[in-house]
Short mmCIF file of C-alpha atoms and ligand atoms in Angstrom, two decimals:
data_model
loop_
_atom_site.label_atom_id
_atom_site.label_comp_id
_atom_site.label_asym_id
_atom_site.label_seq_id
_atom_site.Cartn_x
_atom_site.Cartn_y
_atom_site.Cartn_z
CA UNK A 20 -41.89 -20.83 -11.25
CA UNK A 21 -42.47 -20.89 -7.80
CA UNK A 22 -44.57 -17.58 -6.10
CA UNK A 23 -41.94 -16.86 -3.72
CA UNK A 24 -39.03 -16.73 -5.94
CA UNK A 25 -40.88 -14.74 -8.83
CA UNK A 26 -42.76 -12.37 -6.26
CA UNK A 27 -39.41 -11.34 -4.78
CA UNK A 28 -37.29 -10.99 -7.83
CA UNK A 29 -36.83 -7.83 -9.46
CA UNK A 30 -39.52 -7.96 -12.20
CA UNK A 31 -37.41 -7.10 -14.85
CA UNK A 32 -35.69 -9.78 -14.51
CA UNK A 33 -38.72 -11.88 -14.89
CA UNK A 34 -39.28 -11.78 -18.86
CA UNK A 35 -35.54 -11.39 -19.16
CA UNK A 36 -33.99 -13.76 -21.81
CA UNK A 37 -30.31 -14.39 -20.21
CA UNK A 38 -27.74 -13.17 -22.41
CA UNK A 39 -27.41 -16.99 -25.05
CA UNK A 40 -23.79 -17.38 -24.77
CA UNK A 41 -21.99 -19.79 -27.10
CA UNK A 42 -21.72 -22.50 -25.01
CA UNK A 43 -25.37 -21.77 -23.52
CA UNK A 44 -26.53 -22.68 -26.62
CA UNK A 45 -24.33 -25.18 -27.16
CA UNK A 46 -24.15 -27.25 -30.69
CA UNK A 47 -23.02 -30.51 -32.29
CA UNK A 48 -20.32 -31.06 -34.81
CA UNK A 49 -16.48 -30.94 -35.62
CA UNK A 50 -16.18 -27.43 -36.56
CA UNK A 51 -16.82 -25.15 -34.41
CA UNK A 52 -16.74 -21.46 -35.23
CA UNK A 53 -19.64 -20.22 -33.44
CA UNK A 54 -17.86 -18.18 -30.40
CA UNK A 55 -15.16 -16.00 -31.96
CA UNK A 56 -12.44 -17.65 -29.87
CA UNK A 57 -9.13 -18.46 -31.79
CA UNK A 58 -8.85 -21.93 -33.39
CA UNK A 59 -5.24 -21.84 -31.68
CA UNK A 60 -3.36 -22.73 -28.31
CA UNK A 61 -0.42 -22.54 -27.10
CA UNK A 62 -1.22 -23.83 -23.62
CA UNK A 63 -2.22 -27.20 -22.06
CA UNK A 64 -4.41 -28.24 -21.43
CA UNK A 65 -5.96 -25.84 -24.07
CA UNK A 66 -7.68 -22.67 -22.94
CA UNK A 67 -8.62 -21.33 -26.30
CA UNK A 68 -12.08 -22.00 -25.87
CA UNK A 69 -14.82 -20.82 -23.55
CA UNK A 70 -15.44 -22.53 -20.70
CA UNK A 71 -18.61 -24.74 -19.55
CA UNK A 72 -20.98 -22.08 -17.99
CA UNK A 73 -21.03 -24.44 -15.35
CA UNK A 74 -18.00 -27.35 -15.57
CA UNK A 75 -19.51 -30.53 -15.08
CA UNK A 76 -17.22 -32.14 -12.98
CA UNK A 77 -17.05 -29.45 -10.56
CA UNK A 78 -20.91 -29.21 -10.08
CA UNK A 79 -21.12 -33.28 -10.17
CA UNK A 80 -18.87 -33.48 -7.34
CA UNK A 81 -20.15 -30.76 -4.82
CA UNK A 82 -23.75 -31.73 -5.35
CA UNK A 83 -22.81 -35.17 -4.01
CA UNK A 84 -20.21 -33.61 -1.39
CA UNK A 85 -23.27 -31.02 -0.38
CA UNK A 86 -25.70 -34.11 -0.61
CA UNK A 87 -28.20 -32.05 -3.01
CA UNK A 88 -28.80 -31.99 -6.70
CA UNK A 89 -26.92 -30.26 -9.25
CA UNK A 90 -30.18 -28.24 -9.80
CA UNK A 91 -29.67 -27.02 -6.60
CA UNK A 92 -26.30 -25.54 -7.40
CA UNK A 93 -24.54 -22.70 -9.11
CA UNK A 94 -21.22 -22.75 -8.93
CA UNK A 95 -19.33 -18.43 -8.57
CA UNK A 96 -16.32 -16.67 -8.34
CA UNK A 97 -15.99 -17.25 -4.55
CA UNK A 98 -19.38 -16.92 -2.03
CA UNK A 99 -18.58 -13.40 -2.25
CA UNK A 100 -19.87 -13.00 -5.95
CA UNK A 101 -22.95 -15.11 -4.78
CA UNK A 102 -23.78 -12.24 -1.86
CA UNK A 103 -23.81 -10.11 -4.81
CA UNK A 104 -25.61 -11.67 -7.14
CA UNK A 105 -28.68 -12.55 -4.67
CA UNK A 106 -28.80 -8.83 -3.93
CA UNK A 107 -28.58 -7.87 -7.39
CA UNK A 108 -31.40 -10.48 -8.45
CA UNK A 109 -33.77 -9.56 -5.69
CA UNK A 110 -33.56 -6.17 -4.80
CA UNK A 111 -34.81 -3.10 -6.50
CA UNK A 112 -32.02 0.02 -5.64
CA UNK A 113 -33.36 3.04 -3.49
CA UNK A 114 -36.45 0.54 -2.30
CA UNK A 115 -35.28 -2.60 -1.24
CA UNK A 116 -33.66 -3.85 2.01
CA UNK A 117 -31.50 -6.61 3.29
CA UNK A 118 -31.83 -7.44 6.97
CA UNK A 119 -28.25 -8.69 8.40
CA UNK A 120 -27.58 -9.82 12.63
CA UNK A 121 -24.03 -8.09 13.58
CA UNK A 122 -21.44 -8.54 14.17
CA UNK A 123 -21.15 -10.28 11.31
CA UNK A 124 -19.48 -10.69 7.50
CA UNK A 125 -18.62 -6.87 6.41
CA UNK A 126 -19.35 -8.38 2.73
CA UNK A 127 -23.08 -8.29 2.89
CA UNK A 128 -23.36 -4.44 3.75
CA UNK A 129 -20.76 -3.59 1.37
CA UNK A 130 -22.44 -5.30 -1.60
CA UNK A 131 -25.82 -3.97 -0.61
CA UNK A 132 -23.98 -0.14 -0.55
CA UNK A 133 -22.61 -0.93 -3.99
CA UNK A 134 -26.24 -2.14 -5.51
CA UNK A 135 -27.67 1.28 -3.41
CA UNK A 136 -29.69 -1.11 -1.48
CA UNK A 137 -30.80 -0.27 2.53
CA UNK A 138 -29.01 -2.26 5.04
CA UNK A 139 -31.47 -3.10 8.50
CA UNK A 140 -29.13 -4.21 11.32
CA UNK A 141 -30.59 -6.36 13.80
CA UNK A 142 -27.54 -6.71 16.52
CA UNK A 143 -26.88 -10.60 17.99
CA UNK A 144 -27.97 -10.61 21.26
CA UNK A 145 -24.92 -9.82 24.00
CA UNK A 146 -24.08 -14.53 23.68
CA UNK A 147 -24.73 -13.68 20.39
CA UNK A 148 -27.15 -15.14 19.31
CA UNK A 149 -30.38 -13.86 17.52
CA UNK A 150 -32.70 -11.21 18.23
CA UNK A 151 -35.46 -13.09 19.62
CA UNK A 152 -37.79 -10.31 18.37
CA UNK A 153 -36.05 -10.83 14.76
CA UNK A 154 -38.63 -11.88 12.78
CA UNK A 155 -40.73 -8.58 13.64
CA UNK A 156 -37.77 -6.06 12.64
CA UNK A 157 -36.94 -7.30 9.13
CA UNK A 158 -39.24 -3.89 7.76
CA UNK A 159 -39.90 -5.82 4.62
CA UNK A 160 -36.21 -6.89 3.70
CA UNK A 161 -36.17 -9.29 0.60
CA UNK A 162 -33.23 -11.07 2.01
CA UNK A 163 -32.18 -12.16 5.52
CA UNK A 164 -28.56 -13.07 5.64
CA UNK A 165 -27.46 -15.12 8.67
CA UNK A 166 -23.86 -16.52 9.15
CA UNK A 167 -23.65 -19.20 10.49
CA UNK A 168 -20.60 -20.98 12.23
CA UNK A 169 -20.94 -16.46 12.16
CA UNK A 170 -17.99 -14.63 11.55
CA UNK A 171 -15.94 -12.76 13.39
CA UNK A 172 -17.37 -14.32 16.46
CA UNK A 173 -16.92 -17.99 15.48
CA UNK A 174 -20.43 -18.43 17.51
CA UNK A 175 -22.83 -21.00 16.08
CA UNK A 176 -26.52 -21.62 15.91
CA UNK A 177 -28.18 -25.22 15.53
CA UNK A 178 -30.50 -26.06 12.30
CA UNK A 179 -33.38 -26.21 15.19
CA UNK A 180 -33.04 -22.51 16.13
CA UNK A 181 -33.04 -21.24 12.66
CA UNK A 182 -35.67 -23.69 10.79
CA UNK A 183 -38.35 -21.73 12.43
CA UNK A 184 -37.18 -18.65 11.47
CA UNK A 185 -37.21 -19.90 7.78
CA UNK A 186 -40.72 -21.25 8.27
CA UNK A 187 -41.65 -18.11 9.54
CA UNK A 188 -40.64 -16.01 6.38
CA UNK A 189 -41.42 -18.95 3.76
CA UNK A 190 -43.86 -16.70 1.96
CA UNK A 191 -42.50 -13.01 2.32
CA UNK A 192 -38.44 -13.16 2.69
CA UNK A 193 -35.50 -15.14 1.42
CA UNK A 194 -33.31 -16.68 3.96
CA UNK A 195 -29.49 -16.49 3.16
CA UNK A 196 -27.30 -19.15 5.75
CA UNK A 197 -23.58 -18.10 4.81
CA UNK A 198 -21.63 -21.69 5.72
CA UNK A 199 -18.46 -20.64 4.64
CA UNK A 200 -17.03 -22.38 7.82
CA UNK A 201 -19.63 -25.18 8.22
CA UNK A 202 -16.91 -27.79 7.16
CA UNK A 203 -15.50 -26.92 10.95
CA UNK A 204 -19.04 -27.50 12.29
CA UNK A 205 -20.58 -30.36 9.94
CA UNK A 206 -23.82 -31.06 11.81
CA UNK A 207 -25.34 -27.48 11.79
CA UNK A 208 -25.50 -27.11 8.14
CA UNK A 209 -29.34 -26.63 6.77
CA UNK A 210 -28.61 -28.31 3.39
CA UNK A 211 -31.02 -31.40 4.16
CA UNK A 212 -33.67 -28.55 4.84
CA UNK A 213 -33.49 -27.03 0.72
CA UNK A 214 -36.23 -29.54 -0.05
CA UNK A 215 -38.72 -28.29 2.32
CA UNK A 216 -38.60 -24.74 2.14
CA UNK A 217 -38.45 -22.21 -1.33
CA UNK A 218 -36.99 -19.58 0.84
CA UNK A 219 -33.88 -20.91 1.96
CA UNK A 220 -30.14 -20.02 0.06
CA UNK A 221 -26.83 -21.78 1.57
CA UNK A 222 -23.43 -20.11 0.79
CA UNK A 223 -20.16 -22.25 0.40
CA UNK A 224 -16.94 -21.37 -0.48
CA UNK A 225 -13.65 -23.78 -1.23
CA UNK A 226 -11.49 -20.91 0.39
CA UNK A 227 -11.83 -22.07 4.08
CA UNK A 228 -11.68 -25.30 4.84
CA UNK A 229 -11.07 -26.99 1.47
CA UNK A 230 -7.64 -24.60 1.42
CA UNK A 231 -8.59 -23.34 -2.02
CA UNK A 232 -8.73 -19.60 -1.27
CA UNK A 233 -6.91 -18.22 -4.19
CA UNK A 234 -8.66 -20.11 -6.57
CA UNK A 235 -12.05 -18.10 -6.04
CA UNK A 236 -14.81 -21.20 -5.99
CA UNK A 237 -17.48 -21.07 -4.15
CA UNK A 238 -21.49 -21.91 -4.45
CA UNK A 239 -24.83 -20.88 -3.76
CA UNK A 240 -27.16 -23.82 -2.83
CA UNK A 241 -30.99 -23.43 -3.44
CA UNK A 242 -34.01 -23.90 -5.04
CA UNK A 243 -33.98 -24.02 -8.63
CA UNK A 244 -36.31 -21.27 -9.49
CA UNK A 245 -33.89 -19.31 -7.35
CA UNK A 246 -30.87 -21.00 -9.08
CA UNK A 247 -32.72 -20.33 -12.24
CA UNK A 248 -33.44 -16.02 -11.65
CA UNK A 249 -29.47 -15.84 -10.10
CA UNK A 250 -27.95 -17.96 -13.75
CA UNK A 251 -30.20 -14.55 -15.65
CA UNK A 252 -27.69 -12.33 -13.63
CA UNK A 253 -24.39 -14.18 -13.37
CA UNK A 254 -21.37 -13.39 -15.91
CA UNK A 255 -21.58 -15.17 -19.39
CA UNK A 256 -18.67 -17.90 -18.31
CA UNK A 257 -18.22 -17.43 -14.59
CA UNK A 258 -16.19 -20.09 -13.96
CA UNK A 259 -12.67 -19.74 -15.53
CA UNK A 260 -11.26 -23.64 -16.80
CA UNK A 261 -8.22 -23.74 -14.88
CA UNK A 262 -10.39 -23.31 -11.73
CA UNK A 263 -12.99 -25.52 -12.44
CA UNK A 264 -10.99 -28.34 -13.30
CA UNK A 265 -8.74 -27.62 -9.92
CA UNK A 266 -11.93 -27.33 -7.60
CA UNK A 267 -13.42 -30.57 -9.62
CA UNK A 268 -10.52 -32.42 -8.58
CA UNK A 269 -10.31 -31.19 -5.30
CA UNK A 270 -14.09 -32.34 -4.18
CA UNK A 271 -13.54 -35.60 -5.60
CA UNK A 272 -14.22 -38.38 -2.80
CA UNK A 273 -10.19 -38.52 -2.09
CA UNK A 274 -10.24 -34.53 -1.95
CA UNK A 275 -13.05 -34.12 0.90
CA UNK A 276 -11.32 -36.95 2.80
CA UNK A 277 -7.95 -34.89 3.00
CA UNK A 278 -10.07 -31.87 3.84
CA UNK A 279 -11.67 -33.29 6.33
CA UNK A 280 -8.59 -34.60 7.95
CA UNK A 281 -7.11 -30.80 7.80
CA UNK A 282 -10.51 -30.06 9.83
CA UNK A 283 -10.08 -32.56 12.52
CA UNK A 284 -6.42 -31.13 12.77
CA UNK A 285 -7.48 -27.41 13.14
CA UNK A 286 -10.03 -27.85 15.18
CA UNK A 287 -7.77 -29.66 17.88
CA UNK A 288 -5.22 -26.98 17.55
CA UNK A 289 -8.44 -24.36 17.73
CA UNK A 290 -8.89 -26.26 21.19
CA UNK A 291 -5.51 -26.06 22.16
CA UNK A 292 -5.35 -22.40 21.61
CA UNK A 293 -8.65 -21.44 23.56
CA UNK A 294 -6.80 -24.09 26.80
CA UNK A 295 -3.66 -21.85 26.24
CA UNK A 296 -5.44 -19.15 26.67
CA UNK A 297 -7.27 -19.95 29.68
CA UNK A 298 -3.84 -19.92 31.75
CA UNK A 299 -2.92 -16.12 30.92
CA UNK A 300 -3.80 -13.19 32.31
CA UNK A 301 -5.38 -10.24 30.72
CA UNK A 302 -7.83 -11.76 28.66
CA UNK A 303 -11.03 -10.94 29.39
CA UNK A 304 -13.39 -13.53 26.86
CA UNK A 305 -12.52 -16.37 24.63
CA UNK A 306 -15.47 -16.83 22.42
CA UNK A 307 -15.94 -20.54 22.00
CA UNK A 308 -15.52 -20.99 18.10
CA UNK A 309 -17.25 -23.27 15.84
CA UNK A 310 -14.77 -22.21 13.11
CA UNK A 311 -11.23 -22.02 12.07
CA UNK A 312 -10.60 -18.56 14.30
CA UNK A 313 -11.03 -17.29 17.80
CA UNK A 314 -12.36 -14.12 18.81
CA UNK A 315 -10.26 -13.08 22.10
CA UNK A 316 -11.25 -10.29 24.14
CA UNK A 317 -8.10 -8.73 25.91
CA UNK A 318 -8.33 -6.50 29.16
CA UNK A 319 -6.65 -3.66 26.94
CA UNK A 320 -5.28 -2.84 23.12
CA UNK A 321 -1.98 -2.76 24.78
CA UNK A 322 -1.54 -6.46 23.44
CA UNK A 323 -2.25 -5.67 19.65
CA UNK A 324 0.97 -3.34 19.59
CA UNK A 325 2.71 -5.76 21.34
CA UNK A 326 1.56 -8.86 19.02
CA UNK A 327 2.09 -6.49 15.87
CA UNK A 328 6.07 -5.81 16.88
CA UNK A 329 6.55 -9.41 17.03
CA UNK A 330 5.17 -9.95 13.22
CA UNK A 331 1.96 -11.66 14.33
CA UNK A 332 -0.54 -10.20 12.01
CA UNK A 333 -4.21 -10.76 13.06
CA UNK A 334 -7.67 -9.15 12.68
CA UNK A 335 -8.31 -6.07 14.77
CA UNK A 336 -11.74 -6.10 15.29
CA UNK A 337 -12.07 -3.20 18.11
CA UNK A 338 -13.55 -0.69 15.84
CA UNK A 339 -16.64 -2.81 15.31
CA UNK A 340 -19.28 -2.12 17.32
CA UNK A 341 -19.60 -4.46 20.49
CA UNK A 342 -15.94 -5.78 19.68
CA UNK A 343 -14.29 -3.52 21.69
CA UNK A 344 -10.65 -4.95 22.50
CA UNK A 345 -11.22 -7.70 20.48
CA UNK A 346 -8.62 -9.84 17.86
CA UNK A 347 -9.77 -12.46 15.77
CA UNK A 348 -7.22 -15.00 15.52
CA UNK A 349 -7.16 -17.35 12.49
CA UNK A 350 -5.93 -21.00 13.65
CA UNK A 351 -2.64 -21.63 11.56
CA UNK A 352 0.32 -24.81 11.30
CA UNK A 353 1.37 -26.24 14.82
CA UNK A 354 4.29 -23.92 14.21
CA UNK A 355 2.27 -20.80 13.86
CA UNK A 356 0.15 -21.66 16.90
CA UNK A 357 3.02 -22.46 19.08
CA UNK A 358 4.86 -19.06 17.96
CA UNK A 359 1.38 -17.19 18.67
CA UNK A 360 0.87 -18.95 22.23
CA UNK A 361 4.50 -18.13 23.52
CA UNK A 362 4.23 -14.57 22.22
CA UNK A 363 0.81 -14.14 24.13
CA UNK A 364 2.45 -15.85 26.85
CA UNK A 365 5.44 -13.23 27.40
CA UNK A 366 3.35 -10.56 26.26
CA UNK A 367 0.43 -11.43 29.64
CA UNK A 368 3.75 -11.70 31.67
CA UNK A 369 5.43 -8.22 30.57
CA UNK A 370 2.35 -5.93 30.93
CA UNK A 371 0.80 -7.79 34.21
C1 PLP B 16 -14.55 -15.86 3.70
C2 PLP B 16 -16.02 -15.64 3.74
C3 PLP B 16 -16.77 -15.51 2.57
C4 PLP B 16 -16.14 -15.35 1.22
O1 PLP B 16 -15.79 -16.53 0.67
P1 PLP B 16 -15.13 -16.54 -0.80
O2 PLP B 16 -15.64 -17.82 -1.34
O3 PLP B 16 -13.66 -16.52 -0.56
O4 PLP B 16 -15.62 -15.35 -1.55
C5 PLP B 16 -18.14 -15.44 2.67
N1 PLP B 16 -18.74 -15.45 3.86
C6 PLP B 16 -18.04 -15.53 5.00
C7 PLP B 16 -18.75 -15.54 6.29
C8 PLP B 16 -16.65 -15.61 4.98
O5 PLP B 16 -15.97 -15.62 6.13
#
């Protein structure tokens, strides 16, 4: 195992033996009574056995989507569970830190609360992008999570301004890149960078762009003595059937071309939106978006009352720190968007 990924983990986990569930250890033969599960269905396709720890088809078809090997992969119950489990798998409770750059993903401090690990905010810088001093004030944190097309700001960083930061740490801190949105911003992903350095974890979900949000899919791309300490923590049979073989289907080589011709289409109507914008008055930023929402910065909250009477639910995001009168807006359908824009539209009119 490599140094890094044994010198961080928790060293319990280290001599751990991961709990052997039936299908871990697996078996030949016609009969098989080895997992307690009942010998009948009344569904189908049949879901009276456990699943494959990790379904095969699923984990075929992202590795080749992600371009990566399938030792590179686990596959979790959304890239939520994956925050979780790194945290769980590398830091100690009440000693430990993880280092996040906000505004950013609320998930990452919440998990770390629930695992009574420290959270060390370094803010983005006011274009947000990182502390340039960043590397200095991680006080020892484990794991460095950076999001990246970064949500709720939609603002993006290039593989060349975060490679050295992960070159930087390759001996003394893990470096999480949360892509959830990279399918709206293809070129900056890091994946082509897993080979070269121990220290770096990619996050992927099929809840954004691959419109698979209430199946709960998503992946954790790294090294595999990483991918081999997180599999110790991870529920017996994380991936439930029914999901796997819908997420299987839906990254096969016909499934990424319709998402990527969804992308194409939201991020046109993302550009739309942001040229709408520009023509009304009130609005103090747009925050140019490498994802599949705007942030929108409004002269006043006046507007979020306005937008909520109309039944346009967004994200109010003036309570975070920085974000002061400040909606996220998720792009939707043509419809949606053309609803949203003439509602913004009469609203800027009516309270000029
Ligand atoms: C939506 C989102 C997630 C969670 O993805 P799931 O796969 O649905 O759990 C993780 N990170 C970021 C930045 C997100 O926006």
């Amino acid at each position: 195992m490599s140094c890094l990924a044994s010198r961080l983990a928790r060293p319990e986990l280290l001599e751990m033996v991961p709990y052997q569930s039936a299908r871990r250890i697996g078996g030949s033969g016609d009969v098989w009574l080895n997992a307690n599960e009942s010998p009948f269905s009344d569904s189908l396709p049949a879901y009276n056995r456990y699943p494959e720890f990790q379904p095969t088809e699923l984990v075929n078809n992202y590795a080749r989507y992600a371009n990566i090997t399938t030792e590179q992969l686990l596959a979790t119950r959304g890239a939520d569970e994956a925050i979780e489990l790194l945290i769980r798998t590398f830091c100690i409770p009440a000693q430990d830190s993880i280092t996040i750059c906000t505004p950013t993903y609320g998930m990452y401090a919440i998990s770390a609360a629930t695992c009574n690990v420290a959270v060390n905010t370094v803010p983005l810088t006011a274009d947000w992008q990182l502390d340039p001093q960043l590397i200095d004030k991680l006080q020892s944190s484990k794991l460095l999570f950076i999001c990246n097309p970064n949500n709720p700001t939609g603002s993006t960083l290039t593989p060349s301004q975060l490679e050295p930061i992960v070159a930087a740490l390759q001996e003394q801190c893990i470096v999480v890149v949360d892509e959830a949105y990279i399918e709206f911003s293809p070129q900056l992903t890091m994946a082509s960078l897993l080979d070269k350095y121990p220290n770096l974890v990619i996050l992927r979900t099929l809840s954004k762009a691959f419109a698979l949000a209430g199946l709960r899919c998503g992946f954790m791309l790294a090294n595999t003595d990483i991918i081999e300490l997180t599999k110790k923590v991870i529920a017996p049979y994380p991936v439930p059937a029914p999901v796997g073989e819908i997420a299987g289907q839906s990254l096969s080589v016909n499934g990424v071309m319709k998402m990527t011709s969804r992308v194409a289409q939201l991020n046109k109507l993302n550009q739309q939106f942001c040229d709408a914008l520009l023509q009304l008055s009130g609005i103090r930023d747009i925050y140019r978006s490498g994802a599949n929402f705007v942030l929108v910065r409004f002269d006043n909250e006046q507007w979020f009352s306005e937008l909520a009477k109309e039944g346009i639910v967004v994200r109010n995001q003036s309570k975070v720190n920085t974000l002061e009168n400040c909606l996220r807006f998720s792009i939707g359908s043509p419809a949606e968007m053309q609803c949203l824009i003439k509602v913004l539209t009469n609203i800027s009119i009516a309270i000029k």
